[in-house]
Amino acid sequence: MGKVNVCLKWSYIIVTSVIAITSALLLAVTLFSHGYLHEDEEIEKMLTGIHTMYIISIVTLALTILGVFGACKEKKWPLILFAVGMILTSLFMLVCEIHGLVIQPKAEKLKKHYLNVLPRPLNSSETLEGLKDVQMEMQCCGMDQGYLDWGYNIPESCICMEESTNPCVAAPRNTSLFKDSDNDEPIMIYKEPCLQYIIQFAMSAINLALGIMLGVTLLWVLSVVLSIFILCRLNQKVDIPAVVYSPQAKAGNYTVLTDASDLT
């Protein structure tokens, strides 16, 4: 059995340890998400994804432990199990990424989805509380038609801030913003609706998730390549020099270099 290069071994251990830490974090996030969404009414729709994350994180964590053990002890069977398991897991992740790219929702589909789930009427107290932070953070007003979505009751979260970077317009004077105001100065509110910014955020989040999955898959592939290199080194036969017997040595043909009497 050959000797594994120290740099190769430690490179493999470091990469595998990073994968183990990532798997542990994924498992922790999955447990937290499962507990947080436990009482959600739509939890049934998410169970498949949650169970998939459980399986991937636990299997990957177990494989990394096997892989590190095999590299440290220079044993073949843990490294073989690691390589086979990570290849299958990487293929599964690759299929998921391709599937995600194929069915990636377009902007029009997301807009239709958000408009369907949007509560009516928009000026209800529950909707106001939900959109208040969104309007202030994204510097927008309303959902689809801007401030017109609010009708008379335009909330104060639509008022433009001084450091606003998005366009603003003067609010209509026949709205609730001028109800207790005697000032003739216009009140500037955000012009753009929030729906387009929400869709942009959702698309960015989807692309980020796919990018992270691709990066994790490449890291897994790197660990498989390193484990295969280690297995190849372990399978190499060490060259043992052949033993050559001399006829003179067999016949006892040798000369005494010193006399025993000279040593006394």
Coordinates of N, CA, C and O in Angstrom, one line a residue, residues 128-198:
L128 N -52.3 46.9 6.2 CA -51.5 48.1 6.4 C -50.3 47.8 7.3 O -49.2 48.2 7.0
E129 N -50.5 47.0 8.3 CA -49.4 46.6 9.2 C -48.4 45.7 8.4 O -47.1 45.8 8.6
G130 N -48.9 44.9 7.5 CA -48.0 44.0 6.7 C -47.1 44.8 5.7 O -46.0 44.4 5.4
L131 N -47.7 45.8 5.1 CA -47.0 46.5 4.1 C -46.3 47.8 4.6 O -45.5 48.4 3.8
K132 N -46.5 48.1 5.8 CA -45.8 49.3 6.3 C -44.3 49.2 6.2 O -43.6 50.1 5.7
D133 N -43.7 48.1 6.7 CA -42.3 48.0 6.7 C -41.8 47.8 5.3 O -40.7 48.3 4.9
V134 N -42.6 47.1 4.4 CA -42.2 46.9 3.0 C -42.1 48.3 2.3 O -41.1 48.5 1.6
Q135 N -43.1 49.1 2.5 CA -43.1 50.4 1.8 C -41.9 51.3 2.3 O -41.3 52.0 1.5
M136 N -41.6 51.3 3.6 CA -40.6 52.1 4.1 C -39.2 51.6 3.7 O -38.3 52.4 3.3
E137 N -39.0 50.3 3.7 CA -37.7 49.7 3.3 C -37.4 49.8 1.8 O -36.3 50.1 1.4
M138 N -38.5 49.5 1.0 CA -38.3 49.5 -0.4 C -38.6 50.8 -1.1 O -38.4 50.9 -2.3
Q139 N -39.0 51.8 -0.3 CA -39.3 53.1 -0.8 C -40.4 53.1 -2.0 O -40.1 53.5 -3.1
C140 N -41.5 52.5 -1.6 CA -42.6 52.4 -2.6 C -43.9 52.6 -1.9 O -44.0 52.8 -0.7
C141 N -45.0 52.6 -2.7 CA -46.3 52.8 -2.1 C -47.3 52.0 -2.9 O -47.4 52.0 -4.1
G142 N -48.2 51.3 -2.2 CA -49.2 50.4 -2.8 C -48.5 49.2 -3.3 O -47.4 48.9 -3.1
M143 N -49.3 48.4 -4.1 CA -48.8 47.1 -4.6 C -48.7 47.1 -6.2 O -47.7 47.0 -6.7
D144 N -49.9 47.4 -6.8 CA -49.9 47.2 -8.3 C -50.0 48.6 -9.0 O -49.3 48.8 -10.0
Q145 N -50.8 49.5 -8.4 CA -51.1 50.8 -9.1 C -50.6 51.9 -8.2 O -51.0 53.1 -8.4
G146 N -49.6 51.7 -7.4 CA -49.0 52.8 -6.6 C -50.0 53.2 -5.5 O -50.8 52.5 -5.0
Y147 N -49.9 54.5 -5.2 CA -50.7 55.1 -4.1 C -52.2 55.0 -4.4 O -53.1 55.1 -3.5
L148 N -52.6 54.8 -5.7 CA -54.0 54.6 -6.0 C -54.6 53.4 -5.4 O -55.9 53.3 -5.2
D149 N -53.8 52.4 -5.0 CA -54.3 51.2 -4.4 C -54.9 51.5 -3.0 O -55.8 50.8 -2.5
W150 N -54.4 52.6 -2.4 CA -54.9 52.9 -1.0 C -56.2 53.8 -1.0 O -56.8 53.9 0.0
G151 N -56.5 54.3 -2.2 CA -57.7 55.2 -2.3 C -57.5 56.4 -1.4 O -56.5 57.1 -1.5
Y152 N -58.4 56.7 -0.5 CA -58.4 57.8 0.4 C -57.4 57.7 1.5 O -56.7 58.6 1.9
N153 N -57.3 56.5 2.0 CA -56.4 56.2 3.2 C -55.0 55.9 2.8 O -54.6 54.7 3.0
I154 N -54.3 56.8 2.4 CA -52.8 56.6 2.1 C -52.1 56.6 3.4 O -52.1 57.6 4.1
P155 N -51.3 55.5 3.7 CA -50.6 55.5 5.0 C -49.4 56.4 5.0 O -48.9 56.8 3.9
E156 N -49.0 56.7 6.2 CA -47.8 57.6 6.3 C -46.5 56.9 5.9 O -45.5 57.6 5.6
S157 N -46.5 55.6 5.8 CA -45.3 54.9 5.3 C -45.0 55.1 3.9 O -43.9 54.8 3.4
C158 N -46.0 55.7 3.1 CA -45.8 56.1 1.7 C -45.0 57.4 1.6 O -44.6 57.8 0.5
I159 N -44.9 58.2 2.6 CA -44.3 59.5 2.6 C -42.8 59.4 2.3 O -42.1 58.6 2.9
C160 N -42.3 60.2 1.3 CA -40.9 60.1 0.9 C -40.0 60.6 2.1 O -40.3 61.6 2.7
M161 N -38.9 59.9 2.2 CA -37.9 60.4 3.2 C -36.9 61.3 2.4 O -36.9 61.3 1.2
E162 N -36.2 62.1 3.2 CA -35.3 63.0 2.6 C -34.2 62.3 1.8 O -33.7 62.8 0.7
E163 N -33.7 61.2 2.3 CA -32.7 60.4 1.6 C -33.2 59.5 0.5 O -32.5 58.5 0.1
S164 N -34.5 59.6 0.1 CA -35.1 58.7 -0.8 C -34.4 58.7 -2.1 O -34.0 59.8 -2.7
T165 N -34.2 57.5 -2.7 CA -33.5 57.4 -4.1 C -34.6 57.1 -5.1 O -34.3 57.2 -6.3
N166 N -35.8 56.7 -4.7 CA -36.8 56.4 -5.7 C -37.7 57.6 -6.0 O -37.7 58.5 -5.1
P167 N -38.3 57.7 -7.1 CA -39.1 58.9 -7.5 C -40.3 59.1 -6.6 O -40.8 58.1 -6.1
C168 N -40.6 60.4 -6.4 CA -41.7 60.7 -5.5 C -42.6 61.7 -6.3 O -42.2 62.3 -7.2
V169 N -43.9 61.7 -5.9 CA -44.9 62.6 -6.5 C -45.7 63.2 -5.3 O -45.7 62.8 -4.2
A170 N -46.4 64.3 -5.7 CA -47.2 65.0 -4.7 C -48.5 64.2 -4.4 O -49.1 63.8 -5.4
A171 N -48.8 64.0 -3.2 CA -50.0 63.3 -2.8 C -51.2 64.1 -3.1 O -51.2 65.3 -3.0
P172 N -52.3 63.4 -3.6 CA -53.6 64.2 -3.8 C -54.1 64.8 -2.5 O -53.9 64.2 -1.4
R173 N -54.6 66.0 -2.6 CA -55.0 66.7 -1.4 C -56.3 66.2 -0.8 O -56.7 66.5 0.4
N174 N -57.0 65.4 -1.5 CA -58.3 64.8 -1.0 C -58.1 63.5 -0.4 O -58.9 62.6 -0.5
T175 N -56.9 63.3 0.3 CA -56.6 62.0 0.9 C -56.4 62.3 2.4 O -56.3 63.4 2.9
S176 N -56.3 61.2 3.2 CA -56.1 61.2 4.6 C -54.9 61.9 5.1 O -54.8 62.3 6.2
L177 N -53.8 62.0 4.2 CA -52.6 62.7 4.6 C -52.8 64.2 4.9 O -52.0 64.7 5.7
F178 N -53.8 64.8 4.3 CA -54.1 66.2 4.5 C -55.2 66.4 5.5 O -55.7 67.6 5.6
K179 N -55.6 65.4 6.2 CA -56.8 65.5 7.0 C -56.6 66.5 8.2 O -57.5 67.3 8.4
D180 N -55.5 66.4 8.8 CA -55.2 67.3 10.0 C -54.1 68.3 9.7 O -53.5 68.8 10.6
S181 N -54.0 68.6 8.4 CA -52.9 69.5 8.0 C -53.5 70.8 7.5 O -54.4 70.8 6.6
D182 N -53.0 71.9 8.0 CA -53.4 73.3 7.5 C -52.3 73.9 6.5 O -52.5 75.0 6.1
N183 N -51.3 73.1 6.3 CA -50.2 73.6 5.5 C -50.5 73.4 4.0 O -51.0 72.4 3.6
D184 N -50.2 74.4 3.2 CA -50.4 74.3 1.8 C -49.3 73.6 1.0 O -49.5 73.4 -0.2
E185 N -48.2 73.3 1.7 CA -47.1 72.7 1.0 C -47.5 71.2 0.7 O -48.2 70.5 1.4
P186 N -47.0 70.8 -0.5 CA -47.4 69.4 -0.9 C -46.7 68.4 -0.1 O -45.6 68.6 0.5
I187 N -47.3 67.2 0.1 CA -46.7 66.1 0.7 C -46.3 65.1 -0.3 O -47.1 64.6 -1.1
M188 N -45.0 64.8 -0.3 CA -44.4 63.9 -1.4 C -44.5 62.5 -0.9 O -44.2 62.1 0.2
I189 N -45.0 61.6 -1.8 CA -45.1 60.2 -1.5 C -44.4 59.4 -2.6 O -44.2 60.0 -3.7
Y190 N -44.1 58.2 -2.3 CA -43.4 57.3 -3.3 C -44.3 57.1 -4.5 O -45.5 56.8 -4.4
K191 N -43.7 57.1 -5.7 CA -44.5 57.0 -6.9 C -44.7 55.6 -7.4 O -45.8 55.2 -7.8
E192 N -43.6 54.7 -7.2 CA -43.6 53.4 -7.7 C -44.4 52.4 -6.8 O -44.3 52.5 -5.6
P193 N -45.1 51.5 -7.4 CA -45.7 50.4 -6.5 C -44.7 49.4 -6.0 O -43.6 49.3 -6.6
C194 N -45.0 48.7 -4.9 CA -44.0 47.8 -4.3 C -43.9 46.5 -5.0 O -42.9 45.8 -4.8
L195 N -44.9 46.1 -5.8 CA -44.9 44.8 -6.4 C -43.7 44.5 -7.2 O -43.1 43.4 -7.2
Q196 N -43.3 45.5 -8.0 CA -42.1 45.3 -8.9 C -40.8 45.0 -8.1 O -40.0 44.2 -8.4
Y197 N -40.7 45.7 -6.9 CA -39.5 45.6 -6.1 C -39.6 44.2 -5.4 O -38.5 43.6 -5.2
I198 N -40.8 43.8 -5.0 CA -40.9 42.5 -4.3 C -40.6 41.4 -5.3 O -39.9 40.4 -5.0

